[in-house]
């Protein structure tokens, strides 16, 4: 069984996610039986993995089933990111660029975990954007399993655009980004709670603001564009931010080392990734597309959503 939560996180999980420790084992059994009954589905069944999805879906079993199905369907639909997920030297090199940073546990009781995306930190002549997201998908899965703040309190994403040039924007693949956005919003086991955009260069402002206006209408969490990085402190406690952003929660080098250690620990985990996905020819019925999802009521349990 999964490691116990801290008292504060346990209370948060109960109040916001409907988590009842005495019921988790029953839910896991129900999910494993359901997975076994799906001829098309090859899904992971480890406790930590399934619990991450249950938390993401606030313990609605029917919504958890749909999200699991979508997640593994994306192995076929989004192979640019979801295929060949192995811990290679190039993947470690991408981690060392510091493009995607996951600070260690926040030094406060119930804050969301921090994810910092710094797209100005890689050279598009050496690394493709899809490689960056390929790494991000693996890192986010690890964080969902390892960081209780992330799986219970969600993710606070900081998008730092320092160093992002108009040339990088011209190479921006909108179709690919839409796939990534859909994966993040409809498939990922982590819930984004809020997004902050900082250090926006003037020459890309119109493009970013167009994306901002479109995305703000599609999601149920706030996306805020800040005038300067110091405004982060008004929204996020300094004890959650790394030193480079005026905080006290370690520094970027520690974030990179933390993820490098986790990637090495999860090397075998991702070697087994080739065993998972969907075989669409064996699907007994069509999976409900994300556009058709309204609420998360199900035959096992109905939830009242806020």
C-alpha positions in Angstrom: 0.0 0.0 0.0 1.1 3.5 -0.7 3.1 5.4 1.9 0.9 7.3 4.3 0.2 11.0 3.7 1.1 13.7 6.2 -1.8 14.8 8.4 -2.3 18.0 6.5 -2.2 16.3 3.1 -4.5 13.5 4.3 -7.1 16.1 5.4 -6.7 17.8 2.0 -7.1 14.5 0.2 -10.3 13.7 2.1 -11.9 17.1 1.7 -11.0 17.9 -1.9 -10.4 14.5 -3.5 -12.9 12.3 -1.6 -10.1 10.0 -0.5 -11.0 7.5 2.2 -8.1 5.3 3.2 -10.3 2.4 4.2 -11.8 2.3 0.7 -8.7 2.6 -1.5 -8.0 -1.1 -1.6 -11.5 -1.8 -2.8 -11.2 0.8 -5.5 -7.9 -0.7 -6.6 -9.4 -4.1 -6.9 -12.3 -2.7 -9.0 -10.0 -1.0 -11.4 -7.7 -4.0 -11.8 -10.7 -6.2 -12.6 -12.0 -3.6 -15.1 -8.6 -3.4 -16.8 -8.4 -7.2 -17.1 -11.9 -7.2 -18.7 -10.9 -4.7 -21.4 -9.4 -6.8 -24.3 -7.9 -3.7 -26.0 -6.2 -2.2 -22.9 -2.7 -2.8 -21.7 -2.5 -0.7 -18.6 -0.2 -0.5 -15.6 -1.8 -1.8 -12.4 0.6 -0.8 -9.7 -0.9 0.8 -6.6 0.9 4.1 -6.9 0.0 4.5 -10.5 -3.7 3.8 -10.1 -4.0 5.9 -7.0 -2.5 8.9 -8.9 -5.3 8.5 -11.4 -8.0 8.1 -8.7 -6.8 11.3 -7.0 -6.8 13.1 -10.4 -10.4 12.1 -10.8 -11.5 12.7 -7.2 -12.2 9.0 -6.8 -14.9 8.8 -9.4 -14.3 5.3 -10.7 -16.0 5.9 -14.0 -14.0 9.0 -14.7 -10.8 7.2 -13.6 -11.5 4.4 -16.1 -12.0 7.0 -18.9 -8.8 8.8 -18.1 -6.8 5.6 -17.9 -8.2 4.5 -21.3 -7.4 7.9 -22.8 -3.9 7.9 -21.3 -3.0 4.6 -22.9 -4.9 5.4 -26.1 -2.5 8.3 -26.5 0.4 5.8 -26.8 -1.0 5.3 -30.3 -2.4 8.8 -30.9 0.6 10.8 -29.7 3.7 8.6 -30.4 5.9 11.7 -30.7 5.8 11.9 -26.9 4.4 8.6 -25.6 6.5 6.0 -27.5 10.1 4.9 -26.8 10.1 6.4 -23.4 13.4 5.2 -22.1 16.0 6.8 -19.9 18.8 7.5 -22.3 21.9 9.7 -22.1 20.1 12.3 -24.4 17.2 12.4 -22.0 19.5 13.0 -19.1 21.2 15.8 -21.2 17.7 17.4 -21.7 17.2 17.2 -17.9 20.5 19.0 -17.3 19.5 21.8 -19.6 17.0 22.9 -16.9 14.1 23.4 -19.4 11.7 21.6 -17.1 12.3 21.9 -13.3 10.4 20.2 -10.5 11.6 21.5 -7.2 11.6 19.0 -4.3 8.8 18.9 -1.7 7.6 22.4 -0.9 8.5 23.6 2.6 4.9 24.3 3.4 2.0 22.0 4.3 -0.6 22.2 1.6 0.8 24.0 -1.4 0.7 22.6 -4.9 3.9 21.2 -6.3 5.9 23.5 -8.5 6.7 22.9 -12.2 8.9 25.5 -14.0 9.1 25.4 -17.8 11.9 27.5 -19.2 11.7 27.1 -23.0 14.5 29.6 -23.6 17.0 27.1 -22.2 17.3 24.8 -25.2 18.7 25.3 -28.7 16.1 24.3 -31.3 19.0 23.4 -33.6 20.1 20.7 -31.2 16.9 19.6 -29.6 13.4 19.4 -31.0 10.5 20.7 -28.9 8.9 17.2 -29.0 12.0 15.9 -27.3 11.4 18.4 -24.5 7.8 17.3 -24.1 8.9 13.6 -24.3 11.1 14.3 -21.3 8.3 16.3 -19.6 5.8 13.4 -19.9 8.2 11.0 -18.2 9.1 13.5 -15.5 5.4 14.3 -14.8 4.6 10.6 -14.4 7.5 10.2 -12.0 6.4 13.2 -10.0 2.8 11.9 -9.9 4.2 8.7 -8.2 6.8 10.3 -6.0 5.5 13.7 -4.9 2.4 13.6 -2.7 2.0 17.4 -3.0 1.6 16.9 -6.7 -0.9 14.1 -6.6 -3.0 15.6 -3.9 -2.6 19.4 -4.1 -1.9 19.5 -7.8 0.6 21.4 -9.9 1.4 25.1 -10.0 3.1 25.7 -13.4 5.4 28.7 -14.0 6.2 29.3 -17.6 9.3 31.4 -17.9 9.7 32.8 -21.4 13.1 34.5 -20.8 15.3 33.8 -23.9 12.4 32.7 -26.1 13.0 34.4 -29.4 10.7 35.1 -32.4 12.7 32.5 -34.3 11.6 29.8 -31.8 8.0 31.0 -32.1 8.2 30.6 -35.9 9.1 27.0 -35.4 6.2 26.5 -33.1 4.1 23.5 -34.2 0.5 24.3 -33.3 -0.8 20.9 -34.1 1.7 19.3 -31.8 1.0 21.7 -29.1 -2.7 21.0 -29.2 -2.0 17.3 -28.8 0.2 18.1 -25.8 -2.4 20.4 -24.3 -5.1 17.7 -24.7 -2.9 15.1 -23.2 -2.1 17.3 -20.2 -5.7 18.3 -19.6 -7.5 15.0 -20.5 -5.0 12.2 -19.9 -2.3 13.2 -17.4 -2.5 11.9 -13.8 -1.6 15.3 -12.5 -4.0 18.2 -12.2 -2.8 21.7 -13.1 -4.2 24.1 -10.5 -2.8 27.4 -11.7 -0.4 28.8 -14.4 1.9 31.9 -14.2 3.6 33.3 -17.3 6.7 35.5 -16.6 9.5 37.2 -18.5 7.6 37.6 -21.8 9.8 39.3 -24.5 8.0 42.1 -26.4 8.6 40.6 -29.8 6.6 37.5 -29.0 3.9 39.2 -26.9 1.2 39.1 -29.5 1.6 35.4 -30.2 1.7 34.5 -26.5 -1.3 36.6 -25.7 -3.3 35.0 -28.5 -2.5 31.6 -27.0 -3.3 32.9 -23.5 -6.7 34.2 -24.6 -7.6 30.9 -26.3 -6.4 28.6 -23.5 -8.0 30.7 -20.8 -11.4 29.9 -22.3 -10.7 26.2 -22.3 -9.5 25.4 -18.9 -10.9 25.6 -15.4 -7.9 27.1 -13.7 -6.4 30.6 -13.8 -3.7 31.5 -16.2 -2.0 34.8 -15.2 0.5 36.9 -17.1 2.8 38.7 -14.6 4.7 41.9 -15.3 7.8 40.7 -13.5 9.1 37.6 -11.7 8.8 39.4 -8.3 5.0 39.3 -8.6 5.3 35.5 -8.1 5.8 36.1 -4.4 2.3 37.6 -4.2 0.8 34.3 -5.4 3.3 31.7 -4.4 5.1 31.5 -1.0 8.9 32.0 -1.1 9.2 28.7 0.8 8.0 26.9 -2.3 10.1 28.7 -4.9 13.8 28.0 -5.7 16.4 30.6 -4.8 16.7 31.8 -8.4 13.1 33.0 -8.2 13.6 34.7 -4.8 12.6 31.7 -2.8 14.1 29.4 -0.2 13.3 26.0 -1.6 16.7 25.0 -2.8 18.1 26.0 -6.2 17.9 24.9 -9.8 20.9 22.7 -9.7 19.2 20.7 -6.9 16.1 20.3 -9.0 18.1 18.9 -11.9 20.0 16.5 -9.6 16.7 15.4 -7.9 15.2 14.5 -11.3 18.4 12.8 -12.5 18.3 10.6 -9.5 14.6 9.8 -10.1 15.2 9.0 -13.7 17.9 6.5 -12.8 15.6 4.9 -10.2 12.8 4.6 -12.8 15.0 3.3 -15.6 13.5 -0.2 -15.3 10.0 1.2 -14.9 10.3 2.9 -18.3 11.9 -0.1 -20.0 8.6 -1.9 -19.3 6.7 0.9 -21.0 6.6 -0.9 -24.3 4.2 -3.4 -22.8 1.5 -0.8 -22.4 -1.0 0.9 -24.7 -4.1 -0.1 -26.6 -4.9 -2.5 -29.4 -7.7 -0.6 -31.2 -8.8 -3.7 -33.2 -9.8 -5.4 -30.0 -11.7 -2.5 -28.6 -15.3 -3.5 -27.9 -16.7 0.0 -28.0 -15.5 3.5 -28.9 -13.8 5.5 -26.2 -15.7 8.7 -25.4 -13.7 11.6 -26.9 -12.7 14.4 -24.6 -15.1 16.8 -26.3 -18.0 14.6 -25.1 -16.9 14.5 -21.5 -19.3 16.2 -19.1 -18.9 15.5 -15.4 -17.8 12.2 -13.9 -20.8 10.3 -12.7 -20.5 6.5 -12.9 -22.1 3.2 -12.0 -20.0 2.6 -8.9 -20.2 6.1 -7.4 -21.7 9.5 -8.1 -20.0 12.6 -7.0 -21.2 16.1 -6.6 -18.7 18.4 -8.3 -18.1 21.9 -7.2 
